[in-house]
mmCIF file with all atom_site columns, C-alpha atoms in Angstrom:
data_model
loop_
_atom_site.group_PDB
_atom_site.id
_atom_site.type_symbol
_atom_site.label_atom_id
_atom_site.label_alt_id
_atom_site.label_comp_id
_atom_site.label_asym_id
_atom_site.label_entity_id
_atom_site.label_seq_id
_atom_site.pdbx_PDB_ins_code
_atom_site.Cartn_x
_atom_site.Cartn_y
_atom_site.Cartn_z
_atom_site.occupancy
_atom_site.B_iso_or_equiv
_atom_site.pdbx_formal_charge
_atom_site.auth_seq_id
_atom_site.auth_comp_id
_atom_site.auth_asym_id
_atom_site.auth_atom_id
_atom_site.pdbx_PDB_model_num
ATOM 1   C CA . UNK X 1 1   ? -48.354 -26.101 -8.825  1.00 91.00 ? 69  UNK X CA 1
ATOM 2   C CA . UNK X 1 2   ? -45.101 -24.256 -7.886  1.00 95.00 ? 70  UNK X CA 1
ATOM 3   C CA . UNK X 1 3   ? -42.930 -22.225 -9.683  1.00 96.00 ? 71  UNK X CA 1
ATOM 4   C CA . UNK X 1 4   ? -39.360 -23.806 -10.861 1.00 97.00 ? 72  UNK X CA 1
ATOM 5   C CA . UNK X 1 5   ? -36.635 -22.629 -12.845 1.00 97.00 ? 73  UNK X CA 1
ATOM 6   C CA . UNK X 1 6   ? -34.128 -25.472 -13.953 1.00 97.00 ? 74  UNK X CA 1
ATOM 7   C CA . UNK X 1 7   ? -30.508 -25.603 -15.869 1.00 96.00 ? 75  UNK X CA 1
ATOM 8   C CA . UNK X 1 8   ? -27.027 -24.443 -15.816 1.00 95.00 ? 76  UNK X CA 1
ATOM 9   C CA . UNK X 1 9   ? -26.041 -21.363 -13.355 1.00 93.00 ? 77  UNK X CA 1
ATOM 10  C CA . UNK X 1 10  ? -27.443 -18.548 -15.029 1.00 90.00 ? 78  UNK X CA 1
ATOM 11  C CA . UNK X 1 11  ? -28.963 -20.247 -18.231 1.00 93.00 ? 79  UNK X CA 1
ATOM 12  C CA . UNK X 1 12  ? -32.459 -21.683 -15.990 1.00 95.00 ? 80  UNK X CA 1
ATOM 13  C CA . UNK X 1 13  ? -35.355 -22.208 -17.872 1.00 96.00 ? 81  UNK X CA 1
ATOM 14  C CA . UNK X 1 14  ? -39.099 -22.204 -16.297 1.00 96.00 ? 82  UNK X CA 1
ATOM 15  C CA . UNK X 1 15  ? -40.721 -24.634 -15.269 1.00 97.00 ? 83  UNK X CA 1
ATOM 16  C CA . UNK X 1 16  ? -43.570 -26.431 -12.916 1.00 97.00 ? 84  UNK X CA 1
ATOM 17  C CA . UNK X 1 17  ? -43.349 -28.353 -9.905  1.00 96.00 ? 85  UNK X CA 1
ATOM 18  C CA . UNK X 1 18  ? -46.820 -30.585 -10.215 1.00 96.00 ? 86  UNK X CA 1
ATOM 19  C CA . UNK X 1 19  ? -48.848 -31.452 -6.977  1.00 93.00 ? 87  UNK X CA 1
ATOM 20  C CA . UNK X 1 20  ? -48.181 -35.050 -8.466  1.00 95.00 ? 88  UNK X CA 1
ATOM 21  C CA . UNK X 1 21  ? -44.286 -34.439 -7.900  1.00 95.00 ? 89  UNK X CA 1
ATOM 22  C CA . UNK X 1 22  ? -43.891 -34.309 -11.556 1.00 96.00 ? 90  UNK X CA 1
ATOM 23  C CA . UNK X 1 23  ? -41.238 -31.283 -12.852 1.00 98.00 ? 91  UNK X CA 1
ATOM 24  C CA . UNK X 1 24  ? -42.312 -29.938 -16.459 1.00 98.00 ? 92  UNK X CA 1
ATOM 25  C CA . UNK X 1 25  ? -39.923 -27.639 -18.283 1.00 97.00 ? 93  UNK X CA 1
ATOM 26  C CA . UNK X 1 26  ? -42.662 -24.838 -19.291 1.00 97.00 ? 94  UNK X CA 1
ATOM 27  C CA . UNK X 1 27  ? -40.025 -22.819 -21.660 1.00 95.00 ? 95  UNK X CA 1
ATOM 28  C CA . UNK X 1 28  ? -42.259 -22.831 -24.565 1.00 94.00 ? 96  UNK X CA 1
ATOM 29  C CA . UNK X 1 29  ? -44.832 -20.893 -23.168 1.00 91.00 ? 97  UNK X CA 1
ATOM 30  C CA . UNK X 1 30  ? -41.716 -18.334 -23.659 1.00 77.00 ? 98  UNK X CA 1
ATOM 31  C CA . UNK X 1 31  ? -41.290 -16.139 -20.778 1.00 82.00 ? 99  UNK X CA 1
ATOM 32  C CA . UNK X 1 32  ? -39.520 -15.904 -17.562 1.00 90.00 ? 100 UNK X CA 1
ATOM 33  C CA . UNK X 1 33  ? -40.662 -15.634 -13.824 1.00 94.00 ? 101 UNK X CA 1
ATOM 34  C CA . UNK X 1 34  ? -39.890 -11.974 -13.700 1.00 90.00 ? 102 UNK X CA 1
ATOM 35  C CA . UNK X 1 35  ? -42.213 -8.526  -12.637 1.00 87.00 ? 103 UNK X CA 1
ATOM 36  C CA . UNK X 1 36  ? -43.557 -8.271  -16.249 1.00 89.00 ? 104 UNK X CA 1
ATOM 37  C CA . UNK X 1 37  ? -44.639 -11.957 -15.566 1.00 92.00 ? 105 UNK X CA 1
ATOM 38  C CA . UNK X 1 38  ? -46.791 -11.594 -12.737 1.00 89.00 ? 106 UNK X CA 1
ATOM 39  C CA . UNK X 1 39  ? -47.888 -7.888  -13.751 1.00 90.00 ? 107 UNK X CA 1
ATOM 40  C CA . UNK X 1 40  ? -49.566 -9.188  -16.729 1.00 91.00 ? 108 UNK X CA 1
ATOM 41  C CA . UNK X 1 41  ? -51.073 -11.844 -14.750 1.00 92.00 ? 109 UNK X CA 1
ATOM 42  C CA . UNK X 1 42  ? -48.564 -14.911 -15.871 1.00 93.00 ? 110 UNK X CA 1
ATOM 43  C CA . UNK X 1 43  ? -49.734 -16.885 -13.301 1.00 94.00 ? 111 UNK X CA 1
ATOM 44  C CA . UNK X 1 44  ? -53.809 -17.279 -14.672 1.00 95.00 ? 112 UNK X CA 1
ATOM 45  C CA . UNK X 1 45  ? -52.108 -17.180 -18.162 1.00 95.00 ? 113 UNK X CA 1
ATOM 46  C CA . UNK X 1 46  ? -49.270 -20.326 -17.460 1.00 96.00 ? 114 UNK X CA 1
ATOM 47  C CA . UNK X 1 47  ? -52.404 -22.283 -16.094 1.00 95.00 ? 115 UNK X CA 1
ATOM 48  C CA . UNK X 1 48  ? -54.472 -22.140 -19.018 1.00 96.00 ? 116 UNK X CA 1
ATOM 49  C CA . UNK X 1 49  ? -51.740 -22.913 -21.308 1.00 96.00 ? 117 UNK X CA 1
ATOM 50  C CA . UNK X 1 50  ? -50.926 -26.160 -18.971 1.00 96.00 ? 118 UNK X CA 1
ATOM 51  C CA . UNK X 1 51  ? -54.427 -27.445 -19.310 1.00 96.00 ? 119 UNK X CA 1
ATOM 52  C CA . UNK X 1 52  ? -53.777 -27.862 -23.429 1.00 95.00 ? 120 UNK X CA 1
ATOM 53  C CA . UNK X 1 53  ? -49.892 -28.521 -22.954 1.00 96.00 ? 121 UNK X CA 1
ATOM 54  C CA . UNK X 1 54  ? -49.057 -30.165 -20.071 1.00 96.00 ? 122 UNK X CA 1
ATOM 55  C CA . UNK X 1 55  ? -49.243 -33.862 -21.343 1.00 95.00 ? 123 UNK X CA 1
ATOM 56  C CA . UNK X 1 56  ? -46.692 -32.962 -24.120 1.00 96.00 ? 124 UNK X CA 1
ATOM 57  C CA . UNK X 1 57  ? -44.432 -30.846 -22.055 1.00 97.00 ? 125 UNK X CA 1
ATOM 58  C CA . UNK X 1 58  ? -40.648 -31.789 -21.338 1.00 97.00 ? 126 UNK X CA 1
ATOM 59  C CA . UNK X 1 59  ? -40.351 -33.855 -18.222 1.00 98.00 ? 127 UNK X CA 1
ATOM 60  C CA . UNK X 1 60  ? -37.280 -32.014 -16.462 1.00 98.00 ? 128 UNK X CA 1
ATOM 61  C CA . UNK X 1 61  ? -35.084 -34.582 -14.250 1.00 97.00 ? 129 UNK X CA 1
ATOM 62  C CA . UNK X 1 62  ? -35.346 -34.975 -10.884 1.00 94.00 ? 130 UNK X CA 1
ATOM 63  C CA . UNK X 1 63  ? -31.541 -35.305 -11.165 1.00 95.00 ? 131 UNK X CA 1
ATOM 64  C CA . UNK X 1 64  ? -31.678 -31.845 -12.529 1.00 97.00 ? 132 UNK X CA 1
ATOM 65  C CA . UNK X 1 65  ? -30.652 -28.250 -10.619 1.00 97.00 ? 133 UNK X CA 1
ATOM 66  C CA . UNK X 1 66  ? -33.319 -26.271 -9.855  1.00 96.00 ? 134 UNK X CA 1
ATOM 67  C CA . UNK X 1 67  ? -32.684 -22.591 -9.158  1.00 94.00 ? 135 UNK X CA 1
ATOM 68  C CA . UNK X 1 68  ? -34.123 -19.607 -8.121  1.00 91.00 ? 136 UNK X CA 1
ATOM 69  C CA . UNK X 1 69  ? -37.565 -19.377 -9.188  1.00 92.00 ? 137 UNK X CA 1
ATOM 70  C CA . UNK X 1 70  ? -37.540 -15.868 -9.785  1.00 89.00 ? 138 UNK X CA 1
ATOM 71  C CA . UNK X 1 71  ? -35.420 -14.281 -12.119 1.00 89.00 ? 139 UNK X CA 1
ATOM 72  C CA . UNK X 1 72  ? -34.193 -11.239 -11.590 1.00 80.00 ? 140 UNK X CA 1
ATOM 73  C CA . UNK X 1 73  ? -36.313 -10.066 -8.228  1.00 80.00 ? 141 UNK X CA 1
ATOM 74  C CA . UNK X 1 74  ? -36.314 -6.238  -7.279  1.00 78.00 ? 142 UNK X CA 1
ATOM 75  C CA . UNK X 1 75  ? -37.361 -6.857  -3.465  1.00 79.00 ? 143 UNK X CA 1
ATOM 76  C CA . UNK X 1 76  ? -37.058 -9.231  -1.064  1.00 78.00 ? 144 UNK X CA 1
ATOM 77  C CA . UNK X 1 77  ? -38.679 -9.889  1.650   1.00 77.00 ? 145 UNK X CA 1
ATOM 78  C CA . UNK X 1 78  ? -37.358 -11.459 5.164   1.00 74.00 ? 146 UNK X CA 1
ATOM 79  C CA . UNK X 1 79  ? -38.898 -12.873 7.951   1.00 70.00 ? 147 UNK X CA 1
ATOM 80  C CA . UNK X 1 80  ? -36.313 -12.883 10.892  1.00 64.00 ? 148 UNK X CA 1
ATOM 81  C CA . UNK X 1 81  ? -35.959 -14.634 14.177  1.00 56.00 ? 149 UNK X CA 1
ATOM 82  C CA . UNK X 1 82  ? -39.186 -16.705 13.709  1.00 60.00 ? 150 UNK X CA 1
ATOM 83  C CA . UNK X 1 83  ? -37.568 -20.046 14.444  1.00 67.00 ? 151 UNK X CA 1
ATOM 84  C CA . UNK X 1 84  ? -36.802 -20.989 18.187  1.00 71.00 ? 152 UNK X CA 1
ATOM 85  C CA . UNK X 1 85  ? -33.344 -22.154 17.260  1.00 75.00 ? 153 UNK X CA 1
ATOM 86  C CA . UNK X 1 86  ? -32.494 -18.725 15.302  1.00 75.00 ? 154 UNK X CA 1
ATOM 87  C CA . UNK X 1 87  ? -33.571 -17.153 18.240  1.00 76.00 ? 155 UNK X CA 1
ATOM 88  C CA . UNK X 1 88  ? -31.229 -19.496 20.668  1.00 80.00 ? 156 UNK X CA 1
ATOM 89  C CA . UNK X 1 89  ? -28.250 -19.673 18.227  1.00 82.00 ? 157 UNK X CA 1
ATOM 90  C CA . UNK X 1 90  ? -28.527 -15.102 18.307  1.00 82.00 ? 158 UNK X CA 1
ATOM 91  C CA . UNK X 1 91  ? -29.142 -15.947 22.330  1.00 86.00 ? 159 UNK X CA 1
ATOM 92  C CA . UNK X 1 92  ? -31.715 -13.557 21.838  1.00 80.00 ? 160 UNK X CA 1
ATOM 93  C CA . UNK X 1 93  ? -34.833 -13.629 23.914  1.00 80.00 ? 161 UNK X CA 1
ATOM 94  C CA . UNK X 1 94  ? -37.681 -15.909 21.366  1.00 74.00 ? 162 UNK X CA 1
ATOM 95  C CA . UNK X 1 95  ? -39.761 -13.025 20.173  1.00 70.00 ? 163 UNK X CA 1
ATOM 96  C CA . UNK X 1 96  ? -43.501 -12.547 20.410  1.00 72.00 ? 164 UNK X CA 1
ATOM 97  C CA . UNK X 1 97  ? -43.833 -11.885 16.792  1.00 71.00 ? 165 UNK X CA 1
ATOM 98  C CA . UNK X 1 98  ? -42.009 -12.275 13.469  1.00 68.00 ? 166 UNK X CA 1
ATOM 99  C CA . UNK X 1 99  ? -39.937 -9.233  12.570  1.00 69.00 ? 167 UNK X CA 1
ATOM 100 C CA . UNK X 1 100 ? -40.494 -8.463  8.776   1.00 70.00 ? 168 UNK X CA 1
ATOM 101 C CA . UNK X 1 101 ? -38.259 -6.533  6.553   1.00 67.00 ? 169 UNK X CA 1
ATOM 102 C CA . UNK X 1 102 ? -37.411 -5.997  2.804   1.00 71.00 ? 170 UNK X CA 1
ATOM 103 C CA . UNK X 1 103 ? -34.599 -4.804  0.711   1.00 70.00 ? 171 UNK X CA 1
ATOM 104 C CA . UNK X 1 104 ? -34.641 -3.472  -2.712  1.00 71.00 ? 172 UNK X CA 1
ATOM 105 C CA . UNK X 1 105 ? -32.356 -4.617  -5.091  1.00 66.00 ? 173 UNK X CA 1
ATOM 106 C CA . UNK X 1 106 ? -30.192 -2.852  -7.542  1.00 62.00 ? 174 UNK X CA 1
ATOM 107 C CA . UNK X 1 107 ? -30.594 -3.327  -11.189 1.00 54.00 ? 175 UNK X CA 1
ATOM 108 C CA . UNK X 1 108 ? -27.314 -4.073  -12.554 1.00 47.00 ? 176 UNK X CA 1
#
């Protein structure tokens, strides 16, 4: 299962990306993919309430725009240089490692 969030620019709505391929809007459940999701453990919560709802939950398009599927993050985290071509296109030397860094965002 991944996380999805589907809809209009702004206006997404959660949902499910099945291992099957099938997308399921998940809206009902009523919440967002946001920090209070995962802090109260969402994730565990979401798959117990698929197991009961899943077979009567809203197919969403394949047709339809997915968007971030996080609302609203406060970090992010970036892996840089760690593909060969990156590395050419910078004509930097192809690092040993992965270079790793994070930003916090502002809260608007």
């Amino acid at each position: 299962m991944k996380l999805i969030r589907h809809g209009d620019p702004g206006k997404e709505k959660p949902g499910v990306l099945l291992n099957d391929g099938t997308r399921l809007d998940v809206s009902a459940f009523e919440f967002d993919y946001d920090e209070a999701f995962f802090d109260r453990r969402g994730l565990a919560a979401l798959q117990h309430w698929l197991k009961s709802n899943a077979s009567t939950a809203p197919r969403v398009p394949s047709t339809a725009r997915l968007g971030p599927p996080i609302s609203r993050p406060s970090k992010i985290v970036c892996i840089g240089l760690n593909f060969r071509d990156h590395a050419a296109e910078s004509k930097m030397e192809i690092p040993k490692s992965q270079s790793s860094f994070s930003r916090r965002l502002r809260r608007w």
